[in-house]
Amino acid sequence: MAAVGAPTVPACVTKVALNVSCEHLLDMDTFSKSDPLCVLLMNTSGSQWCEIGRTEVIKNCLDPKFSKTFVIDYYFEMVQKLKFEVYDIDSENHSLKDADFLGELECTLGQVVSSKKLTRPLVMKDKRPAGRGTITICAEERTDNRVVEFEAAGRKLDKKDFFGKSDPFLEFYKQTATGWQLCHRTEVMKNTLNPVWKPFRIPLQSLCGGDVEKSIKVDCYDYNSSGSHDFIGSFQTTLSQIQQGSQTYAAEFECINSKKKQKKRGYKNSGVIIVKKCKIVKEYTFLDYIMGGCQINFTIAIDFTGSNGDPNTPQSLHYINPQGYNEYLAAIWSVGNVIQDYDSDKLFPALGFGALIPPTWKVSHEFPINFNPSDPFCAGIEGVVQAYQQCLPQVKLYGPTNFSPIINHVAHFGRQAVQQETASQYFVLLIITDGVITDMDETRRAIVNASRLPMSIIIVGVGGADFSAMEFLDGDEGILRSAEGEAAMRDIVQFVPFRQFQNAGTAALAQSVLAELPDQVTSFFNLFGLKPPSDPSPS
């Protein structure tokens, strides 16, 4: 199934990068300071808010500068309402359920873009001031989608810890009219004076505004869990200097601690930062991939387990009322209509799971709902709806609710596509379910394995069941791990409860369901350095 026919995109769209920092946050922790994280939500329609993303957590800090940037599409002709929510994170898995609320700001993207730098007081849910807390959002139009790939290390850095060595990390700053702005923070390397950081990428525009001669500042710190990190040293340079140095062997920069330099007569430096690799590469966008011929293949999976209730009774989630409606049909229609824009031949394999099927009446966890194993494809969303309606009276709802066979089924095609030289194939599995899952360990293992493949999973929960298992699979609360402790390479699951959208309209549901997909597609292909089959915009 190909996606040659590119989706229709409004002409007036630009990408905007939002950078967030806060000051004077409320202190919710008794023995330490708050551990803030910022969540960005966007209002799609009515009272429905949809999460766009989250920053990292900053430990023990009431004045956090977040290094993670939010990049969103700015439509000039739309009022895009934003809500920034700040939480004090108290649990290992970064769950918002256990977090203390520190305040929020509601504004529009237009307001942020027009003021470039917006500082506002944070308020609580009842609109009271959140202490003296403020939030600052800096906006920058992203017209340049090149990124700089770095590999950096340190040599003989100052020892800052009494019992150990140091736990060094770097912060990269861009020069702006209003001072230095944080654009990247590396990971912390524990207990070493000669750290080697994992390779990282910084968008060219957020590092130096695309100007390789513009000053860049790099600070090196020793991480302390108390939140007050010890300053090791700093240096200033330009991207062109780093590039020149790294072409021969490596660019080396002395880390200077000016206070130490003033005090100590024979002071040389506080160590050396070595940049082994500094390469500018083009980072392709979701539209670059779609317009460059990447095929997005959707598989629809429908839950036919007994927990849905007998389809002949009005209480059942599979009961089709006289108007021809049930929640499964509504979910297939609303999500399917958006999906088919990305799929040129409009042929969808539609599978069922958890039913006793004819002629053997054995339980099956992956059967084509048109009962044609050699051709499980349905023509368009209408074809899926038709096959579903014809399949319902022919099967007996049963159980258990096993997700892993369907996930492994689609992963099999994803595995074949890994051999691809370019970004030509991506697979999306849409599972519509009442949410009671029985093979949790196998499902977690299947998702962790699938996270290394060109594949995403969207789960739409119908009915009013307890969806905590689905929310756990959706990696927003921290990295999903298999029962054996193996971590997912990236977050590939998006869970949406259908109930929340029943009155908000199908567009809001579809927007929420597909919110994370463009990023999942681009992050996979960029991770493996795969280009679109044909370059949509030759540079």
Coordinates of C-alpha atoms in Angstrom, one line a residue:
M1 CA 0.0 0.0 0.0
A2 CA 1.7 3.2 -1.1
A3 CA 1.4 6.8 -0.1
V4 CA 2.3 8.6 -3.2
G5 CA -0.7 10.9 -3.1
A6 CA 0.6 13.4 -0.6
P7 CA -1.9 14.7 2.0
T8 CA -3.4 18.1 1.5
V9 CA -1.5 20.6 3.7
P10 CA -2.6 24.2 4.2
A11 CA -0.3 26.5 2.5
C12 CA 0.2 28.9 5.4
V13 CA 2.2 26.6 7.7
T14 CA 5.5 27.0 9.3
K15 CA 7.4 25.1 12.0
V16 CA 7.9 26.9 15.3
A17 CA 10.4 25.8 18.0
L18 CA 9.4 26.7 21.6
N19 CA 11.9 26.8 24.4
V20 CA 10.7 26.9 28.0
S21 CA 12.1 28.1 31.3
C22 CA 10.5 28.9 34.7
E23 CA 11.4 30.9 37.7
H24 CA 10.4 30.9 41.4
L25 CA 8.4 27.7 41.2
L26 CA 6.5 26.5 44.3
D27 CA 8.5 24.2 46.4
M28 CA 6.5 21.0 47.1
D29 CA 9.3 18.8 48.5
T30 CA 10.0 18.7 52.2
F31 CA 13.7 17.8 52.3
S32 CA 14.7 19.0 48.8
K33 CA 13.4 21.3 46.0
S34 CA 10.7 20.4 43.4
D35 CA 11.7 18.3 40.4
P36 CA 9.9 20.2 37.6
L37 CA 8.7 18.9 34.2
C38 CA 6.6 20.9 31.7
V39 CA 3.8 19.4 29.6
L40 CA 2.6 21.1 26.5
L41 CA -1.1 20.6 25.5
M42 CA -2.9 22.0 22.5
N43 CA -6.6 22.6 22.2
T44 CA -8.1 20.9 19.2
S45 CA -11.7 21.7 19.6
G46 CA -14.2 22.5 22.3
S47 CA -12.8 21.6 25.7
Q48 CA -10.6 18.9 24.3
W49 CA -6.8 19.2 25.1
C50 CA -4.3 16.9 23.4
E51 CA -0.8 16.4 24.7
I52 CA 1.9 17.6 22.3
G53 CA 5.0 16.6 24.3
R54 CA 7.0 16.9 27.6
T55 CA 10.3 18.3 28.6
E56 CA 12.9 16.4 30.6
V57 CA 12.6 16.4 34.4
I58 CA 15.1 18.7 36.2
K59 CA 16.0 17.6 39.7
N60 CA 15.8 19.9 42.7
C61 CA 15.4 23.1 40.9
L62 CA 12.9 26.0 41.3
D63 CA 14.3 28.0 38.3
P64 CA 14.5 25.3 35.6
K65 CA 15.8 25.9 32.0
F66 CA 14.5 23.0 30.0
S67 CA 16.7 21.9 27.1
K68 CA 14.0 19.9 25.2
T69 CA 12.3 22.1 22.6
F70 CA 8.8 21.7 21.4
V71 CA 8.5 21.9 17.6
I72 CA 5.0 22.5 16.3
D73 CA 3.2 23.4 13.1
Y74 CA 2.0 27.0 13.2
Y75 CA -1.1 27.6 11.0
F76 CA -1.6 31.4 10.5
E77 CA -5.3 31.0 9.8
M78 CA -6.1 29.0 13.0
V79 CA -6.3 30.0 16.6
Q80 CA -4.1 27.4 18.2
K81 CA -4.6 27.4 22.0
L82 CA -1.7 26.2 24.1
K83 CA -1.5 25.1 27.7
F84 CA 1.8 24.8 29.5
E85 CA 1.5 22.7 32.7
V86 CA 4.3 22.4 35.2
Y87 CA 4.5 19.5 37.6
D88 CA 6.8 18.4 40.4
I89 CA 7.6 14.8 39.5
D90 CA 7.8 12.4 42.5
S91 CA 8.0 8.9 40.9
E92 CA 10.6 7.0 39.0
N93 CA 8.3 6.4 36.0
H94 CA 7.6 10.2 35.7
S95 CA 3.8 9.6 36.2
L96 CA 1.7 12.8 36.3
K97 CA -0.8 10.9 38.6
D98 CA 1.6 11.0 41.5
A99 CA 3.0 14.5 40.6
D100 CA 2.2 17.8 42.4
F101 CA 0.8 20.5 40.1
L102 CA 3.0 23.7 40.1
G103 CA 1.0 25.9 37.9
E104 CA 0.0 26.5 34.2
L105 CA -0.2 29.1 31.5
E106 CA -2.9 29.2 28.8
C107 CA -2.1 31.3 25.7
T108 CA -2.3 31.1 21.9
L109 CA 0.6 30.2 19.6
G110 CA 0.0 33.5 17.8
Q111 CA 0.7 35.4 21.1
V112 CA 4.0 33.5 21.6
V113 CA 5.1 33.9 18.0
S114 CA 4.4 37.7 17.9
S115 CA 6.2 38.4 21.1
K116 CA 9.1 36.0 20.4
K117 CA 9.7 35.9 24.2
L118 CA 6.7 35.7 26.4
T119 CA 6.9 35.8 30.3
R120 CA 3.8 35.3 32.3
P121 CA 2.8 34.3 35.8
L122 CA 1.8 30.7 36.4
V123 CA -1.7 30.1 37.9
M124 CA -3.3 27.2 39.7
K125 CA -6.3 25.3 38.3
D126 CA -8.7 27.8 40.1
K127 CA -6.8 30.7 38.5
R128 CA -5.0 31.7 41.8
P129 CA -1.4 32.8 41.4
A130 CA 1.0 29.8 41.7
G131 CA 3.1 31.6 44.3
R132 CA 5.7 33.9 42.5
G133 CA 6.1 31.3 39.7
T134 CA 6.6 32.5 36.2
I135 CA 7.1 30.8 32.8
T136 CA 9.1 32.1 29.9
I137 CA 8.5 30.8 26.3
C138 CA 10.9 31.7 23.5
A139 CA 9.6 31.1 19.9
E140 CA 11.7 30.7 16.8
E141 CA 10.5 29.9 13.3
R142 CA 12.3 26.8 12.1
T143 CA 13.0 27.4 8.4
D144 CA 16.2 25.3 8.4
N145 CA 15.9 21.6 9.0
R146 CA 19.6 20.9 9.2
V147 CA 21.1 19.4 12.4
V148 CA 24.6 19.2 13.7
E149 CA 25.8 15.7 14.7
F150 CA 28.3 15.8 17.6
E151 CA 30.6 13.4 19.3
A152 CA 32.3 14.9 22.3
A153 CA 34.6 13.8 25.1
G154 CA 36.5 15.3 28.0
R155 CA 40.1 14.9 29.2
K156 CA 41.5 15.5 32.7
L157 CA 38.5 17.5 34.0
D158 CA 38.7 19.0 37.5
K159 CA 37.8 16.6 40.3
K160 CA 34.8 18.1 42.1
D161 CA 33.5 15.3 44.3
F162 CA 35.1 14.6 47.7
F163 CA 34.8 10.8 47.6
G164 CA 34.5 10.2 43.8
K165 CA 35.7 12.0 40.7
S166 CA 33.2 14.2 38.9
D167 CA 29.9 13.5 37.1
P168 CA 30.3 15.8 34.1
F169 CA 27.7 17.1 31.6
L170 CA 27.8 19.9 29.0
E171 CA 25.4 22.7 28.2
F172 CA 25.5 24.4 24.8
Y173 CA 24.3 28.0 24.5
K174 CA 23.3 30.1 21.5
Q175 CA 24.0 33.9 21.4
T176 CA 20.8 36.0 21.2
A177 CA 20.0 39.7 21.5
T178 CA 18.8 39.0 25.1
G179 CA 21.8 36.9 26.2
W180 CA 22.8 33.3 26.1
Q181 CA 20.0 30.8 25.5
L182 CA 20.3 27.1 26.4
C183 CA 19.9 24.8 23.3
H184 CA 21.2 21.5 24.4
R185 CA 22.2 19.6 27.6
T186 CA 24.1 16.3 27.3
E187 CA 23.6 13.3 29.5
V188 CA 25.6 13.0 32.8
M189 CA 28.6 10.7 32.7
K190 CA 29.1 9.2 36.2
N191 CA 32.3 9.3 38.2
T192 CA 34.9 10.1 35.5
L193 CA 37.4 12.9 34.7
N194 CA 37.6 11.6 31.1
P195 CA 34.0 11.4 29.9
V196 CA 32.9 10.2 26.5
W197 CA 29.4 11.3 25.8
K198 CA 27.0 9.4 23.5
P199 CA 26.6 11.0 20.0
F200 CA 24.0 13.8 20.0
R201 CA 22.3 16.2 17.6
I202 CA 21.5 19.9 17.8
P203 CA 19.3 21.7 15.2
L204 CA 21.6 24.1 13.4
Q205 CA 19.1 26.9 13.8
S206 CA 18.8 26.6 17.6
L207 CA 22.6 26.3 18.0
C208 CA 23.7 29.3 15.9
G209 CA 20.7 30.5 13.9
G210 CA 22.3 28.9 10.8
D211 CA 25.3 31.2 11.0
V212 CA 28.5 29.1 11.4
E213 CA 30.5 32.3 12.5
K214 CA 28.2 33.1 15.4
S215 CA 29.5 32.6 19.0
I216 CA 28.6 29.4 20.8
K217 CA 29.2 29.0 24.6
V218 CA 29.8 25.6 26.1
D219 CA 29.7 25.1 29.9
C220 CA 30.9 22.0 31.7
Y221 CA 29.4 21.1 35.1
D222 CA 29.7 18.4 37.7
Y223 CA 26.2 17.0 38.4
N224 CA 24.9 17.0 42.0
S225 CA 21.6 15.4 42.9
S226 CA 20.9 18.4 45.2
G227 CA 20.4 20.5 42.0
S228 CA 23.3 22.8 42.7
H229 CA 25.8 21.6 40.1
D230 CA 29.5 22.6 40.4
F231 CA 30.8 24.7 37.6
I232 CA 33.9 23.1 36.1
G233 CA 34.7 25.4 33.2
S234 CA 33.6 27.1 30.0
F235 CA 34.7 28.1 26.5
Q236 CA 33.4 30.0 23.6
T237 CA 33.8 29.1 20.0
T238 CA 32.0 29.1 16.6
L239 CA 30.7 26.2 14.6
S240 CA 33.2 26.9 11.8
Q241 CA 36.1 26.6 14.3
I242 CA 34.8 23.3 15.6
Q243 CA 34.3 22.0 12.1
Q244 CA 37.9 23.0 11.0
G245 CA 39.4 21.3 14.1
S246 CA 37.4 18.1 13.8
Q247 CA 38.3 17.7 10.1
T248 CA 41.9 16.8 10.9
Y249 CA 41.5 14.8 14.1
A250 CA 39.5 16.5 16.8
A251 CA 38.8 20.1 17.9
E252 CA 40.1 20.7 21.4
F253 CA 39.0 23.5 23.8
E254 CA 40.4 24.4 27.1
C255 CA 37.8 24.5 29.8
I256 CA 38.4 27.7 31.8
N257 CA 37.0 28.5 35.3
S258 CA 37.6 32.3 35.5
K259 CA 37.2 32.4 39.4
K260 CA 39.9 29.7 39.7
K261 CA 42.1 31.5 37.2
Q262 CA 42.0 34.7 39.2
K263 CA 42.9 32.9 42.5
K264 CA 45.5 30.4 41.2
R265 CA 48.7 31.7 39.8
G266 CA 49.9 28.8 37.7
Y267 CA 46.3 28.0 36.5
K268 CA 46.2 26.4 33.1
N269 CA 42.7 25.0 32.6
S270 CA 40.1 22.8 34.3
G271 CA 40.4 20.1 31.6
V272 CA 39.9 19.9 27.9
I273 CA 36.8 19.3 25.9
I274 CA 37.4 17.3 22.7
V275 CA 34.9 17.4 19.7
K276 CA 35.7 14.4 17.6
K277 CA 32.8 14.8 15.2
C278 CA 30.9 17.8 14.1
K279 CA 28.9 17.2 10.9
I280 CA 26.0 19.2 9.4
V281 CA 23.3 16.9 8.0
K282 CA 19.8 17.5 6.6
E283 CA 17.1 16.2 8.9
Y284 CA 14.0 15.3 6.9
T285 CA 10.5 16.2 8.0
F286 CA 7.4 13.9 7.9
L287 CA 6.2 15.7 4.7
D288 CA 9.6 15.2 3.1
Y289 CA 9.2 11.4 3.7
I290 CA 5.6 11.3 2.5
M291 CA 6.2 13.5 -0.6
G292 CA 9.4 11.6 -1.3
G293 CA 7.5 8.4 -1.8
C294 CA 7.6 6.7 1.7
Q295 CA 4.7 4.3 1.9
I296 CA 2.7 4.2 5.1
N297 CA 1.0 0.9 5.6
F298 CA -1.9 0.7 8.0
T299 CA -3.3 -2.5 9.5
I300 CA -6.5 -2.3 11.5
A301 CA -7.1 -4.8 14.3
I302 CA -10.5 -5.3 16.0
D303 CA -11.1 -6.8 19.4
F304 CA -13.8 -9.6 19.3
T305 CA -13.4 -10.8 22.9
G306 CA -16.2 -11.7 25.2
S307 CA -15.7 -8.7 27.5
N308 CA -17.3 -6.5 24.8
G309 CA -20.7 -8.2 25.6
D310 CA -23.1 -10.1 23.3
P311 CA -23.4 -8.2 20.0
N312 CA -27.2 -8.9 20.0
T313 CA -27.8 -6.9 23.2
P314 CA -27.8 -3.1 23.3
Q315 CA -25.3 -3.2 26.2
S316 CA -22.6 -4.6 24.0
L317 CA -19.9 -2.4 22.5
H318 CA -20.4 -4.4 19.3
Y319 CA -24.2 -3.8 19.2
I320 CA -25.0 -1.9 16.0
N321 CA -28.0 0.3 16.8
P322 CA -30.8 1.1 14.3
Q323 CA -28.9 4.2 13.1
G324 CA -26.0 1.8 12.2
Y325 CA -23.7 3.1 15.0
N326 CA -21.4 1.6 17.6
E327 CA -18.2 2.8 19.1
Y328 CA -16.1 0.4 17.0
L329 CA -17.6 1.7 13.8
A330 CA -17.2 5.3 14.9
A331 CA -13.5 4.8 15.7
I332 CA -12.9 3.0 12.4
W333 CA -14.5 5.8 10.5
S334 CA -13.0 8.8 12.2
V335 CA -9.4 7.5 12.3
G336 CA -9.6 5.7 9.0
N337 CA -10.7 8.8 7.1
V338 CA -7.5 10.6 8.2
I339 CA -5.3 7.6 7.6
Q340 CA -6.4 7.0 4.0
D341 CA -5.0 10.4 3.0
Y342 CA -1.5 8.8 3.5
D343 CA -2.3 5.6 1.6
S344 CA -2.5 5.7 -2.2
D345 CA -4.0 2.4 -3.0
K346 CA -6.4 2.6 0.0
L347 CA -6.1 -1.1 0.7
F348 CA -6.2 -2.0 4.4
P349 CA -5.6 -5.4 5.9
A350 CA -8.2 -5.8 8.7
L351 CA -7.7 -8.4 11.3
G352 CA -9.7 -9.6 14.3
F353 CA -8.6 -11.2 17.5
G354 CA -10.1 -13.1 20.5
A355 CA -13.0 -14.9 18.7
L356 CA -14.1 -18.5 17.9
I357 CA -14.1 -18.6 14.1
P358 CA -15.7 -20.9 11.6
P359 CA -15.4 -23.7 10.4
T360 CA -13.3 -25.2 13.3
W361 CA -14.6 -22.9 16.0
K362 CA -11.2 -22.6 17.5
V363 CA -10.1 -19.3 19.2
S364 CA -8.0 -17.1 16.9
H365 CA -5.8 -14.1 17.9
E366 CA -5.2 -12.9 14.3
F367 CA -7.8 -13.7 11.6
P368 CA -8.7 -11.7 8.5
I369 CA -12.2 -10.3 9.1
N370 CA -13.1 -10.9 5.5
F371 CA -12.1 -14.6 6.1
N372 CA -9.7 -14.6 3.2
P373 CA -6.2 -15.4 4.5
S374 CA -4.6 -15.0 1.1
D375 CA -6.1 -11.5 0.6
P376 CA -7.0 -9.8 3.9
F377 CA -7.2 -6.4 2.3
C378 CA -10.3 -4.3 2.4
A379 CA -10.9 -1.6 -0.2
G380 CA -10.9 1.7 1.6
I381 CA -12.5 2.5 5.0
E382 CA -15.9 1.6 3.5
G383 CA -14.5 -1.9 2.8
V384 CA -13.3 -2.3 6.4
V385 CA -16.7 -1.2 7.8
Q386 CA -18.5 -3.6 5.4
A387 CA -16.2 -6.5 6.3
Y388 CA -16.7 -5.8 10.0
Q389 CA -20.5 -5.7 9.7
Q390 CA -20.5 -9.0 7.8
C391 CA -18.0 -10.7 10.2
L392 CA -19.8 -9.9 13.4
P393 CA -22.7 -12.4 13.1
Q394 CA -20.3 -15.1 11.9
V395 CA -18.0 -15.3 14.9
K396 CA -18.5 -16.0 18.6
L397 CA -16.9 -13.5 20.9
Y398 CA -14.5 -15.3 23.2
G399 CA -11.1 -14.6 24.7
P400 CA -8.5 -14.1 26.2
T401 CA -7.5 -10.6 25.0
N402 CA -4.0 -11.2 23.5
F403 CA -2.3 -8.3 21.8
S404 CA 1.1 -9.9 21.1
P405 CA 0.1 -12.1 18.1
I406 CA -1.2 -9.1 16.1
I407 CA 1.8 -6.9 17.0
N408 CA 4.2 -9.7 16.0
H409 CA 2.2 -10.2 12.8
V410 CA 2.8 -6.6 11.7
A411 CA 6.3 -6.6 13.1
H412 CA 7.1 -9.5 10.7
F413 CA 6.5 -7.1 7.7
G414 CA 8.5 -4.3 9.6
R415 CA 11.4 -6.7 9.9
Q416 CA 11.5 -7.4 6.2
A417 CA 11.4 -3.6 5.6
V418 CA 14.4 -3.0 7.8
Q419 CA 16.6 -4.3 4.8
Q420 CA 15.5 -1.1 2.9
E421 CA 18.1 1.2 1.6
T422 CA 15.8 4.3 1.8
A423 CA 12.8 5.2 3.9
S424 CA 10.4 3.5 1.6
Q425 CA 8.1 1.6 4.1
Y426 CA 6.6 2.3 7.5
F427 CA 3.9 0.3 9.3
V428 CA 1.2 1.5 11.6
L429 CA -1.0 -0.9 13.6
L430 CA -4.3 0.5 14.7
I431 CA -5.9 -1.6 17.5
I432 CA -9.4 -0.9 18.5
T433 CA -10.2 -2.6 21.9
D434 CA -12.2 -2.5 25.1
G435 CA -8.9 -2.5 26.9
V436 CA -8.9 -5.6 29.1
I437 CA -5.5 -7.2 28.2
T438 CA -4.4 -10.6 29.3
D439 CA -0.9 -11.2 27.8
M440 CA 0.8 -8.1 29.2
D441 CA 4.3 -9.6 29.5
E442 CA 4.3 -10.9 25.9
T443 CA 2.8 -7.6 24.7
R444 CA 5.5 -5.6 26.4
R445 CA 8.2 -7.8 24.8
A446 CA 6.5 -7.5 21.4
I447 CA 6.4 -3.6 21.7
V448 CA 10.1 -3.4 22.8
N449 CA 11.1 -5.6 19.8
A450 CA 8.9 -3.5 17.5
S451 CA 10.5 -0.2 18.7
R452 CA 13.6 -1.2 16.6
L453 CA 11.4 -1.5 13.4
P454 CA 9.7 1.1 11.1
M455 CA 6.5 0.6 13.1
S456 CA 4.0 2.4 15.3
I457 CA 1.0 1.2 17.3
I458 CA -2.1 3.3 17.9
I459 CA -4.6 1.9 20.5
V460 CA -8.1 3.4 20.6
G461 CA -9.9 2.3 23.7
V462 CA -13.7 2.0 23.4
G463 CA -16.2 1.6 26.3
G464 CA -15.7 2.6 29.9
A465 CA -13.2 -0.1 31.1
D466 CA -10.1 0.5 33.2
F467 CA -7.5 1.6 30.7
S468 CA -4.5 1.8 33.1
A469 CA -2.8 -1.1 31.2
M470 CA -3.1 0.8 27.9
E471 CA -1.7 4.0 29.5
F472 CA 1.2 2.0 30.8
L473 CA 2.0 0.7 27.3
D474 CA 1.9 4.3 26.0
G475 CA 5.5 5.4 26.8
D476 CA 4.6 9.0 27.8
E477 CA 5.1 8.2 31.5
G478 CA 8.7 7.0 31.0
I479 CA 10.4 4.3 28.9
L480 CA 8.5 1.1 28.5
R481 CA 10.5 -2.0 29.4
S482 CA 9.9 -5.7 28.8
A483 CA 9.3 -8.0 31.8
E484 CA 13.0 -8.9 31.5
G485 CA 13.9 -5.2 31.9
E486 CA 14.9 -4.5 28.3
A487 CA 14.1 -0.9 27.3
A488 CA 12.2 0.2 24.2
M489 CA 14.5 2.0 21.7
R490 CA 11.8 4.7 21.2
D491 CA 8.2 5.4 22.2
I492 CA 6.0 3.8 19.5
V493 CA 2.6 3.4 21.3
Q494 CA -0.1 6.1 21.3
F495 CA -3.2 5.4 23.4
V496 CA -6.4 7.4 23.1
P497 CA -9.7 6.7 25.1
F498 CA -12.6 7.1 22.6
R499 CA -14.9 8.2 25.4
Q500 CA -13.1 11.5 25.8
F501 CA -13.9 12.4 22.2
Q502 CA -17.5 11.3 21.8
N503 CA -18.8 14.9 21.9
A504 CA -15.7 16.6 20.5
G505 CA -16.2 15.5 16.9
T506 CA -14.2 13.0 14.8
A507 CA -11.6 15.6 13.7
A508 CA -10.5 16.0 17.3
L509 CA -10.2 12.2 17.8
A510 CA -8.2 11.8 14.6
Q511 CA -5.9 14.7 15.5
S512 CA -5.2 13.2 19.0
V513 CA -4.8 9.7 17.6
L514 CA -2.3 10.8 15.0
A515 CA -0.5 13.5 17.1
E516 CA 2.7 11.5 17.7
L517 CA 2.9 9.6 14.4
P518 CA 4.8 12.2 12.3
D519 CA 7.5 12.4 15.0
Q520 CA 7.7 8.6 15.3
V521 CA 8.2 8.2 11.6
T522 CA 10.8 10.9 11.3
S523 CA 12.7 9.9 14.4
F524 CA 13.0 6.3 13.2
F525 CA 14.3 7.2 9.7
N526 CA 16.6 9.9 11.0
L527 CA 18.0 7.5 13.7
F528 CA 19.0 5.1 10.9
G529 CA 20.1 7.8 8.5
L530 CA 17.5 6.8 5.9
K531 CA 16.6 9.3 3.2
P532 CA 13.2 9.5 1.4
P533 CA 13.2 7.3 -1.8
S534 CA 13.3 10.5 -3.9
D535 CA 14.5 13.7 -2.4
P536 CA 11.4 16.0 -2.4
S537 CA 13.5 19.2 -2.0
P538 CA 16.9 19.0 -3.5
S539 CA 19.2 21.3 -1.6

